[in-house]
Amino acid sequence: MYPRSMSCCGLMVHIHIHVALLLLVYPRINLVSAILGSGDGDQFLGNCDDNLNNLTKTLDRIVLSSNYDKTLRPGIGGPPVHVVADIYALSIGPIQEVDMEYHLDVFFRQRWNDYRLAYKDPYNILSLNTVMLESIWYPDTYFINGKKSYGHNITTPNRLFRIYPNGDVLYTQRLTIIPECKMHFENYPMDRQVCPLLFGSNSYSTSDITYSWHPDEVIVSPNTRLAQFQLNGNTVGNFTIPSERIGNRSVLYAHFFLQRNIGYFLIQIYVPCILVTMSSWVTFWLNPEATPARVALGVLTILAITTLGWSMKDNLPKVSYAKAMDWYLALCFTFALGSLVEFAAVNFFSKSHTIDEAGTLSSYDEEDDETQYRRSSRYKRQTKYGNSYRATRITSDEVFEDSESFEDESCCVAFIHCLKGNAKYKQFTLNRKCQFIDVGEIDRACRIVFPVAFAILNLFYWLIYLSAGGVQHVHNETEAALIREWS
C-alpha cells in the first residue's frame, strides 16, 4: 500500500492524515446512510469514498511532496510572510496588584498564506484535525510580556485548523495568558490602569515575518465581569522594534483600559476613617478636668486610623511613593492627633493659670519667698566655662524689660510662647495675676475650626484625585523598554 522507500516519519504523517480525514468524513457518512436508507445510502457511500480518495491524494500531494519542507517558511528568500491576527477575549481577570499581572482567557487567531498548500480540488475549505499542524509550517508567535501562558487540552486540544484553496491557513487556539501589567498607584484607589498585551515572532525578523491586525482586532465578550475594575475599552496597534543584534521585530499590541471601582474602598476605608476622625472631636465637649476620658478617646482614635491604614497594605506592592489613600489616612491621622494636642494645650493653661476668688494665684499663697522664686523663675544655661555651665535665674527686672512687648502680642504668639515653655513669658503672666486665656474658649473655637477645616480639605482632596485619575499612557514606555532590551 505504501512505497518501500517511504521513511518511518513519512509513513506516520501519512497515517495521521488518513486518521484526520476519517474523523472528518466518517460521522457524516453514517448520518446520511441512516437517513437515506440502504439503496441511496450505498450510492452516497460510493461517492464519499471517491471524495475521500481524492482528498487523501490532495493532502498527500501537498504535505508529502518533496517540494514541501515544514522547517522553512513559505517563500524563503523572498517577501516576508504576512500574519494577520485577532483576539476574542472570553474573560479578563483577576487583576493582581501585588505581582503586577492580570489573567486573560482568549481565542487567539492567526491567518497567513502558504502557497505550497494551495489546491484545485472541489473543496471550499479543508477543516482538518490539528494533528496536521505537525506536518506544515506555522508562525512561532509568542507573547512578549507574558509571564505564563498555557493552552486548553480538555477534553481535547482546543485548536482549530483550516486550509483554503488559495493556500490561506486559519489557526485558532484557546489560551490562558498571564501578562505583566506595570501599574501606577499614585491615584489609588481612584486609579485607572492600562494593561498591555504584546506578541510577535520569537525567531523571525521583519525580513521573514510581519504582523498586522485583522479588522475584528480585539473583541471582548459582553459577559465579562470584573470584581474591582470596570473595562473602559481597548486599543490596538503595531510597531517595529529596531535591533542590530537580532534584527528588526514586528510587534502587535493591545491595551486594555481598566478603571477601579471605588465603592469597596468607600465602605471599608473612607467612611470608617471619617467617622473615627469625627469621633475624636467629642473631646471638645468634654470637661477639661476629665483627663482620663479625653486622653483615652484621643489615643483610641489614632490607633483606629492606624489599623485601617495597615489593613490595606497587604493588597498592594510596597511602592516608594505615597498613594492617594495614604494622603487621606495622613489627613485623618493629623486631625485625630490635633484633637489630642489641643487637649494638651487646654490642660497646660488650666493648670498653669488657676485663679482663686481673691484674684491671687492660689498655688503661691502659702509658699515662702524662696519656694515662690524657684517655682516662678526659670533657670537658663548661659555661659559655658570648660565642661561646666553657670545657671542664672530670670529676675523680675528682666521680665519688666520685656513686659511691653508681651502686652502687644497676639493670642497666637502667646500660645506659641506657652508651647515653647518661654520662661520670661510665664513669669510675665504670673506677675499679672490674671488668666491669659479661657480654656473654654479654646474648646469652643475647636468645635468649629476642626470640622470646617476637615470639610474644606476633603473637598480639595476629592476634586484633585477624581479629576487627576487619568489614563496612564504606557505605549511609549513599553516600546522604549523593548528597544533597550533587544538592542
XYZ file of C-alpha atoms in Angstrom:
487
model
C 0.000 0.000 0.000
C 2.857 2.391 0.838
C 6.103 2.684 -1.132
C 9.022 0.847 0.350
C 11.214 3.901 0.024
C 8.970 5.895 2.397
C 10.674 6.664 5.709
C 9.151 5.945 9.103
C 8.406 9.647 9.681
C 6.710 9.960 6.296
C 4.654 6.862 6.992
C 3.480 8.235 10.347
C 2.474 11.530 8.749
C 0.569 9.667 6.068
C -1.282 7.645 8.694
C -2.114 10.820 10.628
C -3.588 12.365 7.505
C -5.812 9.349 6.874
C -6.968 9.355 10.505
C -7.821 13.054 10.295
C -9.819 12.534 7.120
C -11.709 9.595 8.559
C -12.571 11.563 11.680
C -13.850 14.368 9.479
C -15.864 12.377 6.943
C -16.983 9.162 8.680
C -19.643 10.657 11.015
C -21.310 12.367 8.042
C -21.372 9.061 6.095
C -23.170 7.230 8.896
C -25.698 10.040 9.378
C -26.635 10.290 5.704
C -26.744 6.500 5.358
C -29.231 6.284 8.200
C -31.428 8.978 6.634
C -31.424 7.780 3.008
C -31.752 4.086 3.656
C -29.837 1.166 2.171
C -30.204 1.906 -1.560
C -29.435 5.618 -1.635
C -27.003 5.158 1.220
C -24.869 2.751 -0.796
C -24.706 5.244 -3.649
C -23.811 8.046 -1.262
C -21.142 5.911 0.382
C -19.634 5.263 -3.006
C -19.453 8.996 -3.699
C -17.945 9.649 -0.267
C -15.310 7.002 -0.881
C -14.376 8.751 -4.093
C -14.240 12.109 -2.351
C -12.152 10.634 0.442
C -9.721 9.158 -2.025
C -9.455 12.468 -3.876
C -8.936 14.378 -0.629
C -6.307 11.903 0.512
C -4.448 12.258 -2.726
C -4.649 16.034 -2.432
C -3.183 16.081 1.065
C -0.575 13.508 0.106
C 0.435 15.686 -2.800
C 0.614 18.784 -0.607
C 2.279 17.543 2.555
C 4.249 14.531 1.397
C 5.561 16.267 -1.647
C 9.327 16.562 -1.875
C 8.852 20.300 -2.515
C 7.314 20.916 0.926
C 9.643 21.460 3.889
C 7.859 22.354 7.096
C 11.074 23.717 8.609
C 11.169 26.538 6.022
C 8.741 29.437 5.858
C 6.735 29.982 2.647
C 8.674 31.940 0.044
C 12.028 31.643 1.798
C 14.395 34.272 0.449
C 11.508 36.333 -0.939
C 8.937 38.709 0.575
C 8.080 38.183 4.247
C 5.102 36.103 5.335
C 2.256 38.373 6.420
C 0.454 37.110 9.527
C -2.944 38.607 10.355
C -4.108 38.158 13.954
C -7.178 38.884 16.058
C -8.300 38.076 19.605
C -11.638 37.199 21.150
C -11.374 37.692 24.924
C -13.628 35.362 26.887
C -12.691 36.837 30.273
C -10.307 39.313 31.864
C -9.109 38.983 35.429
C -8.355 38.602 38.186
C -6.078 41.649 38.366
C -3.241 41.080 40.848
C -1.695 44.345 42.026
C 0.992 42.747 44.195
C 2.501 40.791 41.288
C 1.510 43.450 38.720
C -0.146 40.975 36.363
C -3.574 40.047 35.041
C -5.226 36.951 33.589
C -6.626 36.776 30.073
C -8.634 33.880 28.592
C -8.789 34.256 24.795
C -9.315 32.673 21.410
C -6.143 33.640 19.545
C -6.489 33.505 15.740
C -3.720 33.701 13.136
C -4.064 33.792 9.348
C -1.333 33.538 6.736
C -0.838 32.287 3.203
C 1.279 29.275 2.302
C 1.169 28.910 -1.492
C 2.555 25.385 -1.147
C -0.774 24.295 0.406
C -2.943 25.598 -2.462
C -5.118 23.004 -4.222
C -7.604 22.864 -7.133
C -9.853 20.079 -5.974
C -13.553 20.900 -5.426
C -13.322 21.572 -1.697
C -14.134 25.048 -0.439
C -12.474 24.667 2.956
C -10.494 21.825 4.490
C -11.379 21.667 8.196
C -8.687 19.345 9.443
C -7.650 17.804 12.707
C -4.866 19.702 14.473
C -2.648 16.624 14.042
C -1.988 18.075 10.598
C -0.209 21.030 12.236
C 2.771 18.794 12.859
C 3.127 18.369 9.106
C 3.153 22.013 7.983
C 4.921 25.277 8.790
C 3.217 27.810 11.110
C 4.429 31.037 12.793
C 6.369 30.841 16.052
C 4.287 33.559 17.726
C 4.839 34.193 21.421
C 3.585 36.739 23.971
C 6.373 39.152 24.781
C 5.084 40.363 28.165
C 3.547 37.029 29.127
C 4.764 35.662 32.451
C 2.954 32.388 31.895
C 0.709 31.017 29.149
C -0.885 27.650 28.511
C -3.333 26.066 26.094
C -6.545 24.244 26.984
C -6.498 20.493 26.343
C -9.707 19.286 27.994
C -11.431 17.307 26.642
C -9.312 17.625 23.515
C -6.812 20.308 22.457
C -8.872 23.490 21.928
C -7.477 24.270 18.474
C -8.947 24.851 15.039
C -7.103 24.348 11.742
C -8.379 25.126 8.246
C -6.836 25.324 4.769
C -8.411 27.274 1.884
C -7.979 26.504 -1.825
C -5.699 29.513 -2.397
C -3.324 28.362 0.342
C -4.688 30.589 3.145
C -4.411 28.996 6.584
C -6.518 29.733 9.689
C -5.149 28.591 13.049
C -7.124 29.242 16.251
C -6.116 28.395 19.818
C -7.776 28.850 23.163
C -5.171 30.196 25.584
C -4.925 31.490 29.120
C -2.294 34.222 29.274
C -0.858 35.936 32.358
C 0.806 39.106 31.006
C 2.747 41.650 33.005
C 0.980 44.936 33.698
C 3.125 47.763 35.077
C 0.694 49.656 37.264
C 0.852 53.152 38.737
C -0.677 53.659 42.171
C -0.302 57.417 42.733
C -4.105 57.811 42.474
C -5.041 54.559 44.216
C -7.918 53.756 44.709
C -9.167 56.282 42.112
C -6.610 54.964 39.631
C -7.003 53.891 36.031
C -4.665 51.231 34.726
C -3.653 50.313 31.186
C -2.692 46.664 30.835
C -0.885 45.770 27.584
C -0.666 42.527 25.642
C 2.237 42.261 23.179
C 3.104 39.441 20.815
C 5.362 38.804 17.856
C 7.670 36.252 16.295
C 10.210 34.561 18.512
C 12.936 33.939 15.918
C 11.986 35.686 12.668
C 12.798 39.307 11.871
C 10.713 41.664 9.730
C 12.505 40.350 6.629
C 10.761 36.984 7.242
C 7.507 37.734 9.109
C 5.372 40.839 9.560
C 2.239 41.117 11.689
C -0.934 43.159 11.324
C -4.370 43.224 12.931
C -7.443 41.657 11.366
C -10.430 44.038 11.020
C -12.004 42.274 14.018
C -8.919 43.260 16.067
C -9.822 42.610 19.727
C -13.353 41.714 20.785
C -14.219 41.340 24.460
C -17.111 39.106 25.434
C -20.102 41.127 26.696
C -20.390 38.680 29.604
C -17.034 39.759 31.026
C -17.323 40.946 34.635
C -14.575 42.217 36.939
C -14.965 42.421 40.716
C -12.870 45.510 41.368
C -12.440 47.066 37.913
C -14.517 48.333 35.058
C -13.318 47.772 31.483
C -13.417 51.061 29.560
C -12.462 49.676 26.162
C -9.255 48.776 24.386
C -6.981 49.983 21.607
C -4.661 48.104 19.268
C -1.638 48.956 17.154
C 1.666 47.718 15.855
C 5.246 48.918 15.841
C 8.663 47.728 14.763
C 11.492 47.367 17.254
C 14.857 48.146 15.645
C 17.689 45.875 16.695
C 21.104 45.386 15.132
C 21.741 42.334 17.280
C 18.761 40.130 16.370
C 17.135 42.085 13.539
C 14.064 44.311 13.485
C 10.973 42.723 15.013
C 7.318 43.275 14.127
C 5.146 43.537 17.269
C 1.387 43.830 17.752
C -0.069 45.255 20.960
C -3.472 45.604 22.598
C -4.138 47.925 25.538
C -6.981 47.212 27.952
C -8.211 50.279 29.881
C -9.307 49.465 33.422
C -10.877 51.817 35.957
C -11.023 50.788 39.596
C -14.421 50.751 41.290
C -14.178 52.892 44.417
C -17.304 51.542 46.152
C -15.430 48.900 48.150
C -12.913 51.428 49.459
C -15.613 53.930 50.409
C -17.268 51.306 52.571
C -14.144 49.743 54.062
C -11.732 52.689 54.417
C -13.010 56.192 53.712
C -16.300 56.180 55.630
C -14.755 54.497 58.725
C -11.869 56.995 58.666
C -14.279 59.922 58.506
C -16.355 58.565 61.398
C -13.300 57.850 63.551
C -11.924 61.334 62.875
C -15.244 62.928 63.787
C -15.424 60.887 66.991
C -12.081 62.396 68.059
C -13.791 65.795 68.161
C -16.053 64.647 71.009
C -13.237 65.687 73.354
C -14.071 69.342 72.655
C -17.370 68.873 74.504
C -15.855 67.048 77.487
C -14.881 68.791 80.702
C -11.211 69.870 80.622
C -10.802 68.239 84.018
C -11.833 64.827 82.591
C -8.263 63.979 81.720
C -8.592 60.136 81.509
C -11.608 60.307 79.185
C -10.086 62.870 76.809
C -6.701 61.146 76.633
C -8.224 57.686 76.112
C -10.513 58.951 73.348
C -7.647 60.684 71.529
C -5.338 57.667 71.714
C -8.043 55.209 70.598
C -8.938 57.250 67.521
C -5.283 57.440 66.495
C -4.888 53.673 66.879
C -8.096 53.033 64.908
C -6.902 55.107 61.938
C -3.508 53.391 62.043
C -5.198 49.981 61.983
C -7.348 50.947 58.992
C -4.235 52.032 57.128
C -2.356 48.819 57.804
C -5.325 46.681 56.740
C -4.815 47.718 53.091
C -1.045 47.262 52.934
C -1.099 43.537 52.145
C -3.117 44.011 48.938
C -0.627 46.365 47.286
C 3.022 46.256 46.276
C 5.416 48.157 48.524
C 5.968 51.175 46.295
C 8.282 54.053 47.216
C 5.740 56.848 46.727
C 2.607 57.978 48.555
C -0.753 56.887 47.204
C -3.990 58.855 47.351
C -5.218 56.671 50.189
C -2.004 57.301 52.135
C -2.603 61.046 51.938
C -6.161 60.627 53.171
C -5.104 58.457 56.085
C -2.434 61.033 56.933
C -5.114 63.758 56.864
C -7.364 61.845 59.258
C -4.415 60.968 61.472
C -3.408 64.651 61.644
C -6.872 65.747 62.784
C -7.076 62.965 65.374
C -3.632 63.895 66.672
C -4.622 67.572 66.604
C -7.514 66.931 68.985
C -5.068 65.274 71.394
C -2.622 68.178 71.127
C -5.490 70.593 71.706
C -6.284 68.890 74.987
C -2.614 69.149 75.984
C -2.807 72.911 75.419
C -6.059 73.187 77.371
C -4.572 71.189 80.211
C -1.463 73.410 80.216
C -3.458 76.621 80.536
C -5.864 75.247 83.124
C -3.030 74.010 85.383
C -0.727 76.987 84.960
C -3.240 79.797 85.326
C -5.698 78.726 88.013
C -7.067 81.738 89.853
C -8.889 81.818 93.133
C -11.726 84.182 94.009
C -9.374 86.707 95.693
C -7.646 87.363 92.389
C -4.308 85.921 93.506
C -2.576 82.771 92.383
C -3.692 80.199 94.940
C -0.723 77.934 94.328
C 1.589 80.661 95.637
C -0.321 81.869 98.736
C 1.160 79.510 101.292
C 4.701 79.267 99.999
C 7.711 81.097 101.297
C 9.640 83.544 99.195
C 12.374 81.086 98.180
C 9.874 78.459 97.027
C 7.927 81.081 95.099
C 11.161 82.197 93.464
C 12.101 78.681 92.411
C 8.632 77.858 91.078
C 8.063 81.131 89.286
C 11.563 81.625 87.849
C 13.147 79.532 85.150
C 16.824 78.735 85.047
C 18.677 79.045 81.846
C 22.104 77.983 80.739
C 24.156 80.872 79.508
C 27.932 80.980 79.548
C 29.999 77.842 79.120
C 33.223 77.575 81.159
C 35.119 74.461 80.096
C 32.919 71.453 80.986
C 30.670 73.353 83.442
C 27.761 75.727 82.967
C 26.727 78.756 85.040
C 22.989 78.815 85.736
C 21.308 82.149 86.327
C 17.753 82.896 87.170
C 15.410 85.217 85.376
C 14.843 88.202 87.605
C 11.817 90.447 87.730
C 13.865 93.230 86.151
C 14.436 91.111 83.051
C 10.740 90.336 82.879
C 9.856 94.005 83.274
C 12.056 94.896 80.318
C 10.048 92.555 78.025
C 6.639 93.270 79.547
C 5.757 95.895 76.977
C 6.467 93.510 74.073
C 4.410 90.755 75.719
C 1.483 93.164 76.182
C 1.236 93.823 72.440
C 1.460 90.216 71.257
C -1.475 88.359 69.728
C -3.096 85.241 71.114
C -1.357 83.009 68.525
C 2.089 84.286 69.512
C 1.222 83.888 73.181
C 0.147 80.300 72.511
C 3.491 79.606 70.836
C 5.300 81.002 73.888
C 3.356 78.591 76.067
C 4.144 75.581 73.900
C 7.844 76.505 73.835
C 7.881 76.938 77.608
C 9.148 80.532 77.447
C 10.312 81.301 80.995
C 10.020 85.094 80.691
C 6.507 84.866 79.277
C 5.372 82.529 82.024
C 6.819 84.855 84.717
C 5.107 87.772 82.994
C 1.700 86.068 83.114
C 2.210 85.121 86.779
C 3.118 88.688 87.729
C -0.025 89.974 86.024
C -2.067 87.772 88.407
C -4.701 87.099 85.828
C -5.673 84.307 83.499
C -4.490 84.968 79.951
C -6.755 82.527 78.053
C -10.068 80.980 78.981
C -9.702 77.243 78.291
C -13.381 77.059 77.458
C -12.804 79.429 74.559
C -10.216 77.040 73.086
C -12.679 74.150 73.108
C -15.466 76.289 71.675
C -13.207 77.514 68.869
C -12.048 73.978 68.008
C -15.666 72.796 67.755
C -15.928 75.000 64.667
C -12.373 75.113 63.315
C -11.754 71.349 63.148
C -14.949 70.333 61.237
C -14.725 73.267 58.832
C -11.045 72.652 58.065
C -11.660 68.916 57.620
C -14.557 69.572 55.225
C -12.512 72.025 53.131
C -9.540 69.659 52.875
C -11.878 66.796 51.914
C -13.353 68.928 49.147
C -9.909 69.675 47.724
C -8.857 66.027 48.075
C -11.764 64.602 46.091
C -11.643 67.306 43.439
C -7.927 66.757 42.837
C -7.854 62.967 42.738
C -11.127 62.366 40.918
C -10.041 64.730 38.152
C -6.412 63.544 38.134
C -7.188 59.831 37.794
C -6.422 59.988 34.083
C -5.299 57.142 31.870
C -1.639 56.259 32.117
C -0.054 56.226 28.657
C 2.122 53.133 28.562
C 2.720 52.606 24.842
C 5.829 54.771 24.650
C 7.184 53.280 27.892
C 6.636 49.733 26.614
C 8.204 50.395 23.235
C 11.222 52.108 24.819
C 11.709 49.216 27.234
C 11.623 46.651 24.411
C 14.099 48.652 22.363
C 16.515 48.753 25.315
C 16.087 45.025 25.881
C 16.579 43.908 22.272
C 19.168 46.464 21.113
